[in-house]
């Protein structure tokens, strides 16, 4: 008999364990560790020359000899990610075909959060009274008399004395040293701070949501309310219920909607601002929020999509506001849809989720109408405000003169609005002056050097800009192809060009352009919004930056310069996107007492998107779209996944595409399309090819993709990205 050699059992507490590093690796690696740590515990683990913050993930594989294993070190105070977050990370990795380490990296974005707390020095009233008692010293001692510990800085500030005065008191023994926590505590939002009297529909919806929170079980609800119906007021009640039950609440917003206004509205209802989570936080603020979420101290968090990966310890409800927004899709690194993954997180946490929108995604609409999600409707605007009247302007008849973009009916409406002292918004989702600049002599189109895209003319800054890679070049004098001088013509309008036309028509109106070129960062955007709200501006000409969420009581006219823009891309979601955007923009008009009017210029007034906008029959559009998708076996009636190949060597990319396509395994109910050049064939100098997998609903598309990708080895020069449930088809 061949007995394996038994090693003498080690009498120490050495454990082998699978540890996940926050890197693009295929899975966890075995390490040894001196302590028995549960899943989710954070450690530092060496890999190559570096140490990483990593996470105890699962039992060891046991394939590598123990002697060869590296040692991981526990972190003092043993911080630990909640088990549910670990399960969530595994789930997201599995679904999106991303390496679990890359998903873990989303949850460990703030490594500093696990460093031991840095105690600050604070001071309290000490036993001795100083010999020399100046007025300043007396003031400082009076403040310190309440016994609370304060830093030198805050005591000096509160007493209105210089820090030197405080130091003098310390030296004199009149103030003694004590520890202060590193951060001030988050104030606890008070669910009973200020009640909003809800109208009947809001009340019914809020009751349903509160019931869902009270059940402490998973459920999904669509809060489907027209713009201005008070969706926020309504879902705040669900947040209040979670707070009452001692739980945490997460509100996800598209980054652009994360405004001071929103935080203030929260504070009006709950008495303090929520914890925030978005790209604008400093690393200190991140550390503070992260730790407070993990300990449960932060009870309400408002954040952008990455907040979904925070270590909540007792989540009671998730709200996804503007759930249809494309901004929820993360397109780089770990490619995931935050709305869909939020539903998964709610399921894992066993708490309810609320999806709110005036124009839900078709997927959510179908889930609501099939009964899978509860469908809560707010069909009216709150108060006396009514939905605006929407009219189409048929550009085939009401043609604007060549080189102009505002038709006569729209000009008349603008004149009438200005006449009556009200405000207007002209919407065109295109930055700059003109999307295309070409040479009239030879027809040469100015394109980007490293992208297959036109350069957009920005006349205000006198340059041509690539909106994909940021490449810029001054507006040249001569054509680079035929050298003809002053032969360039601008084709088509951008907001700057519409502004130019507007100013020539209404030279005395106060006009502002609102796009990401003219408004730099949140502060300037806030300032512009405030100026508009205070009626310091008569007309805003803007891109989608002004389409969302804002409330301007005096705004009664919305003009859509080109209603057909966007609908022409022809991808799966372009019609839905156009409808959502125009509906959202239209919703800016007439939000207070005065009724609103929306004029949409279009060349396709017969199109369902336009007809539904004009009739106000939103669901007619959704029902037609549902039929299209059903026929095409497109999501949610079938499954899509895209494979995007890219690289600087175009031939290698194309060759890799052919190889992949040839290696596609046959699968029942699966079709593979492509490879085809992507819409933007070259971006940032990288050639891009796409393949699309289309599968019937019952197919396990992840298993199919895994089997397929296991068969091929992409050359190092070609990057392969998998996009499950793609939103963008570029
Ligand atoms: P939505 O998000 O559905 O577009 P909002 O929640 O922004 O709508 O509400 C629109 C406006 O109506 C806001 O100014 C809001 O404060 C107000 N409002 C909504 N519901 C109420 C209510 N029950 N009582 C008082 N004001 C309300
Ligand atoms: Zn470019």
XYZ file of C-alpha atoms and ligand atoms in Angstrom:
758
model
C 0.000 0.000 0.000
C 1.269 3.404 -0.890
C 0.578 5.758 1.958
C 1.190 9.403 1.353
C 3.915 10.774 3.543
C 2.262 12.437 6.472
C 3.818 15.671 7.515
C 3.839 16.293 11.239
C 0.958 18.642 11.985
C 2.104 22.150 12.659
C 1.109 23.272 16.069
C 0.735 26.890 15.077
C -2.440 28.519 13.874
C -1.263 28.886 10.285
C -4.107 28.867 7.789
C -4.184 28.573 4.048
C -6.799 30.773 2.541
C -7.910 32.119 -0.861
C -7.327 35.848 -1.033
C -8.729 38.187 -3.656
C -6.534 41.057 -4.791
C -8.083 44.187 -6.322
C -6.503 43.464 -9.706
C -7.465 42.059 -13.077
C -6.635 38.446 -12.167
C -8.712 35.385 -12.916
C -9.638 34.662 -9.289
C -8.378 34.430 -5.736
C -4.850 33.239 -4.869
C -3.795 31.088 -1.961
C -1.825 32.693 0.850
C -0.985 31.689 4.363
C -2.060 33.735 7.287
C -1.515 33.418 11.031
C -5.067 33.940 12.068
C -8.377 32.366 11.303
C -10.154 35.209 9.522
C -13.667 35.105 8.087
C -14.558 35.966 4.484
C -14.388 39.675 3.793
C -11.571 40.356 6.261
C -9.044 42.794 4.925
C -5.372 41.956 4.799
C -2.274 43.115 3.028
C -0.913 40.602 0.567
C 2.290 40.713 -1.474
C 2.245 40.131 -5.209
C 5.495 40.574 -7.079
C 7.284 43.539 -5.642
C 4.177 45.196 -4.202
C 1.850 44.871 -1.242
C -1.875 45.187 -1.882
C -4.880 45.746 0.266
C -6.779 42.509 -0.329
C -9.634 40.482 1.008
C -10.042 36.988 2.494
C -12.331 35.411 -0.056
C -12.750 31.671 0.155
C -11.183 28.397 1.230
C -7.791 27.740 -0.295
C -7.541 25.864 -3.585
C -4.720 23.859 -2.114
C -2.904 23.254 -5.381
C 0.305 25.029 -4.516
C 2.675 23.584 -1.928
C 2.471 25.370 1.352
C 6.168 26.153 1.366
C 5.752 28.219 -1.776
C 2.895 30.310 -0.486
C 3.393 33.903 0.476
C 2.161 35.260 3.748
C -0.660 37.775 4.061
C -0.893 40.075 7.043
C -4.093 40.976 8.850
C -4.878 44.642 9.249
C -5.032 45.944 12.776
C -8.559 46.291 14.139
C -9.581 43.574 11.649
C -11.817 45.578 9.324
C -14.095 43.410 7.268
C -16.339 43.880 4.243
C -19.863 42.645 4.933
C -20.544 39.149 3.665
C -23.388 40.468 1.497
C -21.006 42.826 -0.281
C -18.638 39.914 -0.991
C -21.540 37.942 -2.465
C -22.509 40.973 -4.508
C -18.974 41.343 -5.868
C -18.944 37.677 -6.916
C -22.337 38.086 -8.549
C -21.356 41.182 -10.544
C -18.117 39.533 -11.665
C -19.956 36.432 -12.770
C -22.666 38.342 -14.644
C -20.465 40.870 -16.387
C -17.589 38.455 -17.060
C -15.256 40.785 -15.261
C -12.472 39.459 -13.096
C -13.706 39.473 -9.485
C -10.583 41.371 -8.454
C -11.543 44.249 -10.710
C -14.985 44.363 -9.116
C -13.420 44.175 -5.654
C -11.348 47.191 -6.655
C -14.608 49.143 -6.966
C -15.352 48.349 -3.324
C -11.820 49.138 -2.166
C -11.484 52.471 -3.871
C -10.415 54.109 -0.627
C -7.561 52.018 0.775
C -6.877 54.800 3.290
C -10.243 54.003 4.848
C -8.709 50.990 6.571
C -5.745 52.699 8.050
C -6.084 53.094 11.788
C -7.983 56.155 12.892
C -5.774 59.155 13.446
C -6.662 60.606 16.809
C -6.713 64.380 16.887
C -5.726 66.291 19.965
C -8.514 68.049 21.767
C -8.573 70.176 24.871
C -10.912 70.506 27.834
C -10.985 72.840 30.819
C -8.122 71.998 33.167
C -7.739 72.348 36.920
C -5.721 75.577 37.180
C -6.784 79.147 36.597
C -4.149 81.177 34.799
C -2.354 83.856 36.763
C -2.913 86.452 34.095
C -6.519 86.431 32.938
C -6.938 88.602 29.856
C -10.310 89.131 28.250
C -9.323 86.850 25.382
C -8.273 84.102 27.782
C -11.532 84.484 29.686
C -13.548 84.103 26.482
C -11.704 80.902 25.610
C -12.225 79.469 29.092
C -15.908 80.376 28.997
C -16.324 78.374 25.812
C -14.355 75.441 27.276
C -16.507 75.521 30.398
C -19.084 73.219 28.778
C -16.639 70.334 29.081
C -16.642 69.397 25.378
C -13.302 68.537 23.796
C -12.202 70.894 21.028
C -9.187 71.221 18.773
C -6.998 74.322 19.197
C -8.366 75.672 15.938
C -12.036 75.258 16.723
C -11.718 76.581 20.255
C -9.875 79.650 18.955
C -12.521 80.136 16.302
C -15.484 79.768 18.634
C -13.972 82.120 21.210
C -12.807 84.504 18.502
C -9.229 84.523 19.822
C -5.916 83.674 18.192
C -4.571 80.104 18.470
C -1.670 81.588 20.488
C -4.106 82.493 23.256
C -5.290 78.887 23.418
C -1.703 77.614 23.475
C -0.931 79.975 26.330
C -3.795 78.464 28.317
C -2.499 74.963 27.595
C 0.955 75.942 28.857
C -0.605 77.430 31.949
C -2.400 74.148 32.657
C -5.816 75.734 32.312
C -6.658 73.487 29.365
C -5.724 69.826 29.364
C -5.176 67.462 26.497
C -7.577 64.726 25.522
C -8.325 62.622 22.389
C -10.756 63.664 19.693
C -12.173 61.273 17.099
C -10.607 61.735 13.677
C -13.800 62.985 12.109
C -16.888 64.710 13.333
C -19.812 62.341 13.413
C -22.420 62.440 10.693
C -25.601 63.970 11.986
C -28.395 61.480 12.008
C -31.181 62.364 9.593
C -34.456 62.687 11.447
C -37.363 60.930 9.729
C -39.843 63.115 11.596
C -38.027 66.405 10.980
C -40.553 67.946 8.626
C -43.498 66.173 7.115
C -44.592 66.960 3.606
C -48.310 66.844 3.088
C -48.636 64.493 0.189
C -51.410 64.593 -2.353
C -53.621 61.544 -2.832
C -51.521 59.745 -5.439
C -48.275 60.520 -3.660
C -49.785 59.264 -0.438
C -50.857 55.969 -1.994
C -47.439 55.435 -3.571
C -45.630 56.381 -0.361
C -47.751 53.970 1.633
C -46.867 51.150 -0.700
C -43.158 51.995 -0.522
C -43.201 52.252 3.270
C -44.917 48.885 3.434
C -42.165 47.418 1.282
C -39.486 48.874 3.573
C -41.341 47.656 6.655
C -41.474 44.113 5.305
C -37.653 44.054 5.294
C -37.698 41.820 2.241
C -36.675 42.244 -1.358
C -39.183 43.825 -3.707
C -38.892 46.173 -6.661
C -41.169 49.120 -7.393
C -41.296 51.493 -10.322
C -42.227 54.984 -9.180
C -43.558 56.202 -12.493
C -44.407 59.872 -12.254
C -44.633 62.672 -14.791
C -42.057 65.434 -14.451
C -42.951 67.630 -11.493
C -45.223 65.051 -9.879
C -43.166 64.910 -6.698
C -41.317 61.626 -7.061
C -38.603 62.849 -4.724
C -41.097 63.826 -2.011
C -42.646 60.396 -2.363
C -39.541 58.241 -2.184
C -38.245 60.317 0.723
C -41.012 58.606 2.712
C -39.463 55.231 1.963
C -36.125 56.619 3.134
C -37.824 57.894 6.307
C -39.261 54.455 6.987
C -35.823 52.839 6.645
C -34.408 55.409 9.070
C -37.178 54.710 11.573
C -36.255 51.050 11.459
C -32.651 51.822 12.252
C -31.544 50.946 8.717
C -29.467 52.703 6.093
C -30.786 54.172 2.853
C -28.950 54.579 -0.434
C -30.164 57.039 -3.070
C -28.425 56.721 -6.429
C -28.514 59.660 -8.811
C -26.858 60.220 -12.170
C -23.704 62.217 -11.398
C -25.073 65.310 -13.133
C -28.158 65.376 -10.884
C -26.092 65.284 -7.683
C -26.545 68.925 -6.950
C -26.586 71.155 -3.932
C -30.312 71.627 -4.577
C -30.867 67.952 -4.059
C -28.862 67.891 -0.829
C -30.785 70.908 0.430
C -34.074 69.246 -0.367
C -32.962 66.254 1.625
C -31.995 68.540 4.501
C -35.392 70.234 4.412
C -37.087 66.909 4.914
C -34.619 65.258 7.314
C -32.928 68.139 9.110
C -29.401 67.534 7.828
C -27.548 66.707 4.661
C -26.921 63.060 3.785
C -23.485 61.517 3.373
C -22.282 61.978 -0.204
C -20.397 59.708 -2.551
C -19.213 60.979 -5.939
C -16.137 61.911 -7.918
C -15.830 65.398 -6.441
C -15.034 64.310 -2.883
C -11.561 64.835 -1.466
C -9.739 61.746 -0.252
C -10.372 62.790 3.332
C -14.095 63.103 2.710
C -14.040 59.702 1.071
C -12.330 58.137 4.031
C -14.869 59.720 6.345
C -17.910 58.642 4.315
C -16.579 55.145 3.691
C -15.878 54.474 7.356
C -19.211 55.899 8.409
C -21.069 53.749 5.879
C -19.226 50.659 7.063
C -19.880 51.308 10.741
C -23.498 52.148 10.080
C -23.063 55.699 11.362
C -23.929 57.198 7.965
C -27.608 56.432 7.750
C -28.422 57.975 4.390
C -26.064 58.107 1.432
C -26.642 59.976 -1.793
C -24.260 58.968 -4.489
C -23.371 58.305 -8.081
C -23.213 54.767 -9.436
C -20.027 53.825 -7.575
C -21.886 54.202 -4.257
C -23.390 50.827 -5.065
C -20.144 49.201 -3.951
C -20.009 50.802 -0.507
C -19.885 48.466 2.529
C -23.351 49.119 3.972
C -23.866 47.173 7.153
C -27.675 47.399 7.381
C -29.182 48.552 4.136
C -32.941 49.084 4.355
C -33.800 50.560 0.949
C -32.176 51.526 -2.356
C -33.599 54.276 -4.558
C -32.423 54.705 -8.149
C -33.642 58.089 -9.342
C -33.836 58.781 -13.096
C -33.417 55.058 -13.504
C -33.449 55.295 -17.330
C -30.285 57.420 -17.415
C -27.462 56.115 -19.528
C -25.020 57.569 -17.026
C -25.694 54.514 -14.865
C -23.777 52.419 -17.325
C -20.101 52.188 -16.503
C -18.338 51.730 -19.834
C -14.741 51.253 -18.784
C -12.908 48.776 -16.595
C -15.609 46.668 -15.013
C -18.470 47.259 -17.459
C -21.745 47.175 -15.539
C -25.142 48.831 -15.381
C -25.612 50.350 -11.942
C -29.405 50.235 -12.125
C -29.481 46.538 -12.897
C -26.798 45.786 -10.354
C -28.692 47.848 -7.769
C -31.594 45.437 -8.177
C -29.167 42.580 -7.553
C -27.710 44.250 -4.484
C -31.205 44.804 -3.089
C -31.964 41.138 -3.648
C -28.791 40.081 -1.857
C -29.382 42.534 0.998
C -32.997 41.433 1.084
C -34.322 44.988 0.994
C -36.674 46.818 -1.367
C -35.567 48.895 -4.338
C -37.393 51.871 -5.831
C -36.755 52.851 -9.448
C -38.000 56.352 -10.193
C -38.480 57.975 -13.597
C -40.873 59.910 -15.787
C -39.601 57.925 -18.761
C -38.542 54.487 -17.547
C -36.246 52.296 -19.564
C -38.173 49.839 -21.705
C -36.781 47.002 -19.582
C -38.252 48.491 -16.425
C -41.508 49.355 -18.173
C -41.893 45.738 -19.250
C -41.092 44.513 -15.728
C -43.715 46.849 -14.307
C -46.412 46.039 -16.824
C -45.852 42.299 -16.411
C -46.288 42.653 -12.665
C -42.740 41.662 -11.766
C -42.239 45.157 -10.336
C -44.901 47.064 -8.440
C -46.091 49.912 -10.643
C -46.766 53.098 -8.688
C -48.087 55.957 -10.788
C -48.073 59.692 -10.225
C -49.976 60.897 -13.278
C -50.301 64.597 -12.354
C -47.973 67.431 -11.614
C -48.120 68.576 -8.036
C -50.269 71.601 -7.234
C -51.740 73.704 -9.972
C -48.999 73.029 -12.532
C -50.183 71.188 -15.636
C -48.150 69.337 -18.225
C -47.064 71.531 -21.112
C -48.684 71.473 -24.530
C -46.372 69.892 -27.100
C -46.536 70.871 -30.783
C -44.492 69.663 -33.708
C -43.109 72.042 -36.299
C -42.817 70.198 -39.594
C -39.540 71.477 -41.008
C -40.424 70.172 -44.464
C -43.096 72.872 -44.592
C -41.960 75.549 -42.179
C -38.458 75.626 -43.600
C -35.953 77.931 -42.028
C -33.799 79.795 -44.601
C -30.530 78.139 -45.497
C -27.978 78.602 -42.747
C -30.596 79.332 -40.098
C -32.085 76.910 -37.609
C -35.037 78.596 -36.025
C -38.244 78.335 -38.066
C -40.775 81.147 -38.202
C -43.257 79.541 -35.756
C -40.474 79.066 -33.219
C -39.275 82.654 -33.714
C -42.825 83.907 -33.165
C -43.193 81.901 -29.990
C -39.852 83.212 -28.692
C -40.949 86.778 -29.398
C -44.255 86.253 -27.572
C -42.530 84.682 -24.563
C -40.012 87.499 -24.250
C -42.816 90.008 -24.735
C -44.705 88.645 -21.751
C -41.599 88.649 -19.545
C -41.255 84.885 -19.333
C -38.299 82.606 -19.978
C -37.453 80.178 -22.755
C -35.116 77.268 -23.273
C -33.735 76.324 -26.679
C -32.458 72.784 -26.641
C -29.908 71.279 -29.000
C -27.850 68.362 -27.864
C -24.706 69.425 -29.660
C -21.844 71.404 -28.264
C -19.814 73.943 -30.192
C -20.615 75.903 -33.329
C -20.909 73.281 -36.050
C -20.482 69.503 -36.077
C -18.677 69.505 -39.402
C -16.292 71.818 -41.182
C -15.543 71.154 -44.833
C -13.589 72.746 -47.652
C -15.905 74.135 -50.298
C -13.244 73.793 -52.967
C -12.263 70.141 -52.618
C -14.873 68.748 -50.237
C -12.278 67.759 -47.647
C -13.867 67.102 -44.241
C -11.909 68.049 -41.173
C -11.531 64.852 -39.152
C -9.603 63.902 -36.044
C -6.087 62.532 -36.487
C -6.634 59.711 -34.053
C -10.374 59.043 -34.305
C -12.639 58.396 -37.263
C -14.807 61.313 -36.241
C -15.462 64.830 -37.485
C -13.880 67.700 -35.657
C -16.440 69.986 -34.124
C -15.996 73.659 -34.753
C -15.927 75.833 -31.637
C -16.017 79.359 -32.945
C -15.919 81.045 -29.584
C -12.521 79.503 -28.864
C -11.576 79.537 -32.564
C -10.639 75.899 -32.777
C -11.668 72.466 -34.007
C -12.138 69.858 -31.299
C -12.578 66.102 -31.287
C -15.354 65.267 -28.846
C -14.026 61.748 -28.431
C -10.381 62.194 -27.539
C -10.122 65.908 -26.861
C -7.699 66.593 -29.726
C -7.737 70.303 -30.671
C -6.365 72.339 -33.496
C -6.756 76.020 -34.364
C -9.152 76.823 -37.162
C -6.689 76.738 -40.078
C -6.514 79.400 -42.743
C -5.964 77.048 -45.670
C -7.372 73.613 -46.464
C -4.825 70.929 -45.585
C -5.776 68.999 -48.727
C -6.075 71.541 -51.555
C -4.549 74.590 -49.836
C -7.532 76.727 -50.859
C -7.722 79.776 -48.627
C -10.845 80.860 -46.740
C -12.742 78.019 -48.303
C -14.074 76.391 -45.121
C -17.786 76.186 -44.485
C -19.463 75.188 -41.257
C -22.178 72.571 -41.717
C -25.044 72.108 -39.320
C -25.675 73.784 -36.027
C -24.284 73.465 -32.521
C -25.506 75.533 -29.578
C -23.061 78.357 -30.333
C -24.470 78.740 -33.819
C -28.065 78.753 -32.610
C -27.018 81.375 -30.060
C -25.565 83.507 -32.853
C -28.833 83.346 -34.772
C -30.864 84.050 -31.657
C -28.798 87.121 -30.836
C -29.244 88.497 -34.327
C -33.015 88.126 -33.921
C -33.309 89.312 -30.322
C -30.294 91.498 -29.633
C -31.701 92.791 -26.341
C -32.638 89.502 -24.728
C -30.364 88.232 -21.979
C -29.081 84.946 -23.332
C -26.728 82.299 -21.966
C -25.241 79.194 -23.535
C -25.249 76.168 -21.262
C -23.010 73.309 -22.311
C -20.024 71.581 -20.788
C -17.797 74.008 -22.759
C -19.323 77.112 -21.266
C -19.971 75.812 -17.776
C -16.860 74.434 -16.178
C -17.596 72.203 -13.257
C -20.457 71.992 -10.787
C -19.939 75.460 -9.297
C -20.409 77.300 -12.589
C -23.349 75.083 -13.474
C -24.949 75.899 -10.123
C -24.370 79.599 -10.684
C -26.005 79.459 -14.106
C -28.969 77.520 -12.753
C -29.386 80.056 -9.992
C -29.195 82.951 -12.441
C -31.873 81.283 -14.523
C -34.066 80.608 -11.499
C -33.728 84.258 -10.426
C -34.686 85.379 -13.918
C -31.385 87.135 -14.575
C -31.407 85.348 -17.925
C -34.279 85.316 -20.421
C -33.222 82.506 -22.683
C -30.923 79.558 -22.185
C -29.553 77.763 -25.205
C -28.256 74.475 -23.990
C -27.378 70.837 -24.388
C -28.638 68.035 -22.184
C -26.881 69.682 -19.280
C -30.070 71.755 -18.853
C -32.502 68.966 -19.633
C -32.524 67.294 -16.281
C -34.344 67.893 -13.075
C -34.192 71.666 -12.790
C -37.149 73.682 -11.743
C -37.544 77.157 -13.275
C -40.940 78.639 -12.399
C -40.827 81.361 -15.094
C -39.833 79.027 -17.919
C -42.817 78.636 -20.195
C -41.373 77.904 -23.639
C -39.115 75.052 -24.671
C -37.930 74.930 -28.278
C -36.270 71.763 -29.513
C -34.054 72.837 -32.403
C -33.559 69.391 -33.911
C -35.911 66.681 -32.718
C -34.453 64.149 -35.120
C -30.958 64.330 -33.759
C -30.034 61.056 -32.127
C -32.849 59.091 -33.680
C -30.747 58.557 -36.769
C -28.073 56.395 -35.139
C -30.359 53.446 -35.596
C -29.084 51.401 -32.674
C -31.310 49.418 -30.381
C -31.926 52.237 -27.957
C -31.646 55.384 -30.016
C -35.419 55.848 -30.328
C -35.930 55.258 -26.644
C -33.120 57.686 -25.822
C -34.521 60.377 -28.098
C -37.947 59.989 -26.576
C -36.613 60.130 -23.018
C -34.414 63.132 -23.626
C -37.070 65.190 -25.430
C -39.692 64.248 -22.873
C -37.332 65.315 -20.104
C -36.545 68.613 -21.825
C -40.230 69.239 -22.445
C -40.802 68.708 -18.736
C -38.859 71.917 -18.012
C -41.726 74.016 -19.365
C -44.565 75.337 -17.230
C -43.611 73.838 -13.884
C -45.362 76.520 -11.843
C -48.653 78.396 -12.318
C -48.081 79.467 -15.910
C -48.781 76.802 -18.532
C -45.918 75.698 -20.733
C -45.528 75.253 -24.472
C -43.053 72.941 -26.181
C -42.229 73.301 -29.870
C -40.280 70.500 -31.502
C -38.769 71.051 -34.947
C -38.689 67.806 -36.919
C -38.533 66.375 -40.405
C -40.330 63.194 -39.272
C -43.598 64.286 -37.680
C -45.118 60.896 -38.557
C -42.585 59.003 -36.481
C -43.935 57.323 -33.360
C -41.420 59.140 -31.152
C -42.748 62.496 -32.373
C -46.393 61.428 -32.335
C -46.147 60.167 -28.763
C -44.443 63.367 -27.631
C -47.111 65.512 -29.296
C -50.087 63.510 -28.047
C -48.681 63.070 -24.564
C -49.487 59.367 -24.887
C -46.211 58.080 -23.583
C -47.290 54.487 -23.310
C -48.247 54.393 -26.979
C -44.570 54.829 -27.674
C -43.566 52.165 -25.152
C -46.069 49.685 -26.521
C -44.801 50.135 -30.048
C -41.218 49.908 -28.907
C -42.063 46.745 -27.014
C -43.363 45.180 -30.216
C -40.217 46.183 -32.136
C -38.003 44.674 -29.514
C -40.084 41.544 -29.294
C -39.889 41.014 -33.036
C -36.160 41.614 -33.072
C -35.667 39.392 -30.014
C -33.854 42.312 -28.509
C -33.672 43.000 -24.755
C -35.635 42.446 -22.611
C -37.057 39.711 -24.869
C -33.664 38.340 -25.775
C -30.160 38.819 -24.487
C -27.340 40.830 -26.019
C -23.650 40.884 -25.287
C -21.001 42.738 -27.235
C -17.352 41.939 -27.620
C -15.205 44.925 -28.446
C -11.698 44.429 -29.732
C -9.308 47.321 -29.936
C -5.662 47.991 -30.548
C -3.218 50.276 -32.284
C -2.430 47.657 -34.926
C -5.559 47.628 -37.091
C -4.643 44.430 -38.922
C -4.071 42.547 -35.689
C -7.450 43.716 -34.391
C -9.261 42.609 -37.551
C -7.405 39.303 -37.597
C -8.343 38.690 -33.979
C -11.970 39.445 -34.843
C -11.964 36.837 -37.612
C -10.337 34.291 -35.336
C -12.897 34.909 -32.604
C -15.754 34.636 -35.016
C -14.413 31.340 -36.389
C -14.052 29.963 -32.877
C -17.635 30.762 -31.834
C -19.146 27.508 -30.595
C -22.527 26.546 -31.995
C -25.232 27.175 -29.435
C -28.969 26.621 -29.460
C -30.751 29.948 -29.602
C -27.499 31.873 -30.027
C -26.437 33.981 -32.987
C -23.134 35.732 -33.394
C -22.904 38.808 -35.612
C -19.702 40.366 -36.859
C -16.936 41.198 -36.591
C -17.736 44.602 -38.020
C -15.893 47.865 -37.645
C -17.354 49.818 -34.734
C -19.342 52.976 -35.532
C -16.277 54.994 -34.646
C -13.826 52.679 -36.274
C -10.843 54.424 -34.778
C -10.872 56.130 -31.385
C -7.770 57.616 -29.770
C -5.686 55.931 -32.402
C -7.080 52.495 -31.606
C -8.882 50.482 -34.246
C -12.116 48.956 -32.966
C -14.056 45.906 -34.124
C -17.270 44.620 -32.611
C -19.043 41.299 -32.382
C -22.566 40.962 -31.074
C -24.009 37.867 -29.436
C -27.746 37.632 -29.563
C -29.378 34.915 -27.502
C -32.848 33.812 -26.619
C -33.987 34.718 -23.158
C -33.536 31.295 -21.629
C -29.906 30.989 -22.789
C -27.142 31.333 -20.210
C -25.251 33.896 -22.242
C -22.440 34.120 -19.658
C -21.780 30.388 -19.917
C -21.766 30.673 -23.694
C -19.309 33.579 -23.641
C -17.061 31.794 -21.171
C -16.916 28.657 -23.259
C -16.188 30.725 -26.326
C -13.502 32.931 -24.850
C -11.768 29.894 -23.337
C -11.129 28.677 -26.869
C -9.169 31.679 -28.041
C -6.042 33.456 -27.023
C -6.070 37.116 -28.036
C -2.658 38.504 -28.901
C -1.317 40.884 -26.265
C -1.625 43.809 -28.646
C -5.399 43.433 -28.830
C -7.614 44.391 -25.933
C -10.839 42.459 -25.548
C -13.765 43.874 -23.599
C -17.047 42.115 -22.944
C -20.139 44.261 -22.544
C -23.134 42.278 -21.312
C -26.435 44.121 -21.953
C -24.732 46.839 -24.002
C -26.278 50.283 -23.909
C -23.947 51.977 -26.334
C -23.327 50.490 -29.748
C -20.438 52.699 -30.778
P -40.307 65.073 -10.015
O -39.029 64.561 -9.394
O -41.396 64.062 -10.032
O -40.114 65.770 -11.326
P -40.252 66.851 -7.813
O -40.133 65.844 -6.728
O -39.027 67.577 -8.246
O -40.900 66.160 -9.063
O -41.382 67.868 -7.421
C -41.699 68.996 -8.216
C -41.966 70.202 -7.357
O -43.174 70.052 -6.643
C -40.881 70.427 -6.331
O -40.625 71.808 -6.213
C -41.487 69.872 -5.058
O -40.947 70.474 -3.906
C -42.954 70.179 -5.239
N -43.812 69.204 -4.549
C -44.047 67.937 -4.938
N -44.865 67.308 -4.079
C -45.170 68.207 -3.114
C -45.998 68.173 -1.940
N -46.672 67.080 -1.608
N -46.051 69.295 -1.206
C -45.375 70.393 -1.541
N -44.586 70.492 -2.633
C -44.488 69.429 -3.408
Zn -10.226 62.229 -31.630
